[in-house]
Short mmCIF file of N, CA and C in Angstrom, two decimals:
data_model
loop_
_atom_site.label_atom_id
_atom_site.label_comp_id
_atom_site.label_asym_id
_atom_site.label_seq_id
_atom_site.Cartn_x
_atom_site.Cartn_y
_atom_site.Cartn_z
N UNK A 55 26.05 -21.61 -6.18
CA UNK A 55 27.51 -21.54 -6.15
C UNK A 55 27.99 -20.49 -5.12
N UNK A 56 29.28 -20.63 -4.80
CA UNK A 56 29.87 -19.71 -3.87
C UNK A 56 29.85 -18.23 -4.42
N UNK A 57 30.24 -18.25 -5.76
CA UNK A 57 30.27 -16.81 -6.41
C UNK A 57 29.01 -16.24 -6.38
N UNK A 58 27.84 -16.92 -6.68
CA UNK A 58 26.63 -16.41 -6.63
C UNK A 58 26.11 -15.75 -5.31
N UNK A 59 26.61 -16.54 -4.19
CA UNK A 59 26.07 -16.12 -2.89
C UNK A 59 26.89 -14.82 -2.54
N UNK A 60 28.16 -14.92 -2.93
CA UNK A 60 28.94 -13.58 -2.70
C UNK A 60 28.33 -12.46 -3.32
N UNK A 61 28.08 -12.63 -4.64
CA UNK A 61 27.53 -11.62 -5.42
C UNK A 61 26.22 -11.03 -4.77
N UNK A 62 25.41 -11.96 -4.30
CA UNK A 62 24.06 -11.63 -3.67
C UNK A 62 24.36 -10.73 -2.40
N UNK A 63 25.41 -11.12 -1.55
CA UNK A 63 25.60 -10.46 -0.35
C UNK A 63 26.19 -9.06 -0.75
N UNK A 64 26.85 -8.96 -1.80
CA UNK A 64 27.50 -7.71 -2.25
C UNK A 64 26.23 -6.76 -2.64
N UNK A 65 25.30 -7.24 -3.33
CA UNK A 65 24.12 -6.59 -3.77
C UNK A 65 23.25 -6.11 -2.52
N UNK A 66 23.17 -7.01 -1.49
CA UNK A 66 22.58 -6.65 -0.24
C UNK A 66 23.29 -5.51 0.38
N UNK A 67 24.65 -5.52 0.46
CA UNK A 67 25.31 -4.44 1.00
C UNK A 67 25.01 -3.10 0.25
N UNK A 68 25.01 -3.11 -0.87
CA UNK A 68 24.73 -1.95 -1.70
C UNK A 68 23.30 -1.35 -1.44
N UNK A 69 22.36 -2.23 -1.41
CA UNK A 69 21.01 -2.01 -1.05
C UNK A 69 20.86 -1.37 0.24
N UNK A 70 21.59 -2.07 1.21
CA UNK A 70 21.64 -1.44 2.65
C UNK A 70 22.06 -0.02 2.74
N UNK A 71 23.31 0.28 1.93
CA UNK A 71 23.81 1.51 1.89
C UNK A 71 22.72 2.56 1.28
N UNK A 72 22.10 2.21 0.27
CA UNK A 72 21.08 3.08 -0.36
C UNK A 72 19.94 3.16 0.57
N UNK A 73 19.51 2.33 1.38
CA UNK A 73 18.42 2.36 2.25
C UNK A 73 18.85 3.35 3.37
N UNK A 74 20.04 3.27 3.90
CA UNK A 74 20.64 4.04 4.92
C UNK A 74 20.81 5.51 4.50
N UNK A 75 21.15 5.63 3.26
CA UNK A 75 21.48 7.00 2.66
C UNK A 75 20.15 7.78 2.57
N UNK A 76 19.04 7.06 2.39
CA UNK A 76 17.80 7.71 2.38
C UNK A 76 17.14 7.96 3.58
N UNK A 77 17.37 6.92 4.48
CA UNK A 77 16.82 7.20 5.82
C UNK A 77 17.96 6.77 6.90
N UNK A 78 18.77 7.73 7.22
CA UNK A 78 19.82 7.46 8.07
C UNK A 78 19.41 7.04 9.44
N UNK A 79 18.28 7.45 9.92
CA UNK A 79 17.86 7.25 11.27
C UNK A 79 17.14 5.84 11.33
N UNK A 80 17.17 5.07 10.28
CA UNK A 80 16.43 3.85 10.25
C UNK A 80 17.05 2.68 11.21
N UNK A 81 16.27 2.06 11.83
CA UNK A 81 16.72 1.04 12.62
C UNK A 81 17.31 -0.12 11.80
N UNK A 82 18.32 -1.01 12.27
CA UNK A 82 18.79 -2.09 11.64
C UNK A 82 17.85 -3.14 11.20
N UNK A 83 16.88 -3.46 12.21
CA UNK A 83 15.94 -4.55 12.00
C UNK A 83 14.98 -4.13 10.84
N UNK A 84 14.72 -2.73 10.79
CA UNK A 84 13.75 -2.15 9.79
C UNK A 84 14.40 -2.24 8.34
N UNK A 85 15.75 -1.92 8.28
CA UNK A 85 16.44 -2.04 7.05
C UNK A 85 16.64 -3.44 6.57
N UNK A 86 16.81 -4.41 7.51
CA UNK A 86 16.81 -5.79 7.22
C UNK A 86 15.54 -6.23 6.61
N UNK A 87 14.49 -5.89 7.25
CA UNK A 87 13.09 -6.24 6.83
C UNK A 87 12.89 -5.76 5.43
N UNK A 88 13.26 -4.43 5.09
CA UNK A 88 13.03 -3.94 3.82
C UNK A 88 13.88 -4.61 2.75
N UNK A 89 15.09 -4.98 3.31
CA UNK A 89 15.94 -5.85 2.34
C UNK A 89 15.37 -7.09 1.95
N UNK A 90 14.80 -7.77 2.93
CA UNK A 90 14.25 -9.01 2.81
C UNK A 90 13.07 -9.02 1.62
N UNK A 91 12.34 -7.83 1.68
CA UNK A 91 11.27 -7.68 0.85
C UNK A 91 11.80 -7.42 -0.59
N UNK A 92 12.83 -6.70 -0.68
CA UNK A 92 13.53 -6.41 -1.92
C UNK A 92 13.97 -7.84 -2.55
N UNK A 93 14.62 -8.62 -1.73
CA UNK A 93 15.14 -9.84 -2.21
C UNK A 93 14.07 -10.71 -2.65
N UNK A 94 12.98 -10.86 -2.01
CA UNK A 94 11.71 -11.59 -2.37
C UNK A 94 11.19 -11.17 -3.68
N UNK A 95 10.99 -9.87 -3.87
CA UNK A 95 10.46 -9.24 -5.14
C UNK A 95 11.52 -9.49 -6.22
N UNK A 96 12.87 -9.42 -6.01
CA UNK A 96 13.79 -9.65 -6.93
C UNK A 96 13.69 -11.05 -7.59
N UNK A 97 13.74 -11.94 -6.63
CA UNK A 97 13.69 -13.38 -6.96
C UNK A 97 12.42 -13.85 -7.69
N UNK A 98 11.21 -13.18 -7.34
CA UNK A 98 10.02 -13.38 -8.08
C UNK A 98 10.20 -12.96 -9.51
N UNK A 99 10.76 -11.80 -9.73
CA UNK A 99 11.08 -11.27 -11.00
C UNK A 99 11.87 -11.99 -11.86
N UNK A 100 13.00 -12.52 -11.15
CA UNK A 100 13.91 -13.37 -11.93
C UNK A 100 13.51 -14.70 -12.39
N UNK A 101 12.24 -15.13 -11.86
CA UNK A 101 11.86 -16.58 -12.22
C UNK A 101 11.47 -16.54 -13.69
#
């Protein structure tokens, strides 16, 4: 659903902020890769 997708992107934005807060010098590609791993682990847990 659209609402679910929106909520997921909101979650991703929050995670990105947290990642950048921990490592401000992180490159965007690295942060995105970390985020992708987070999402994968999260989806595995929610199964």
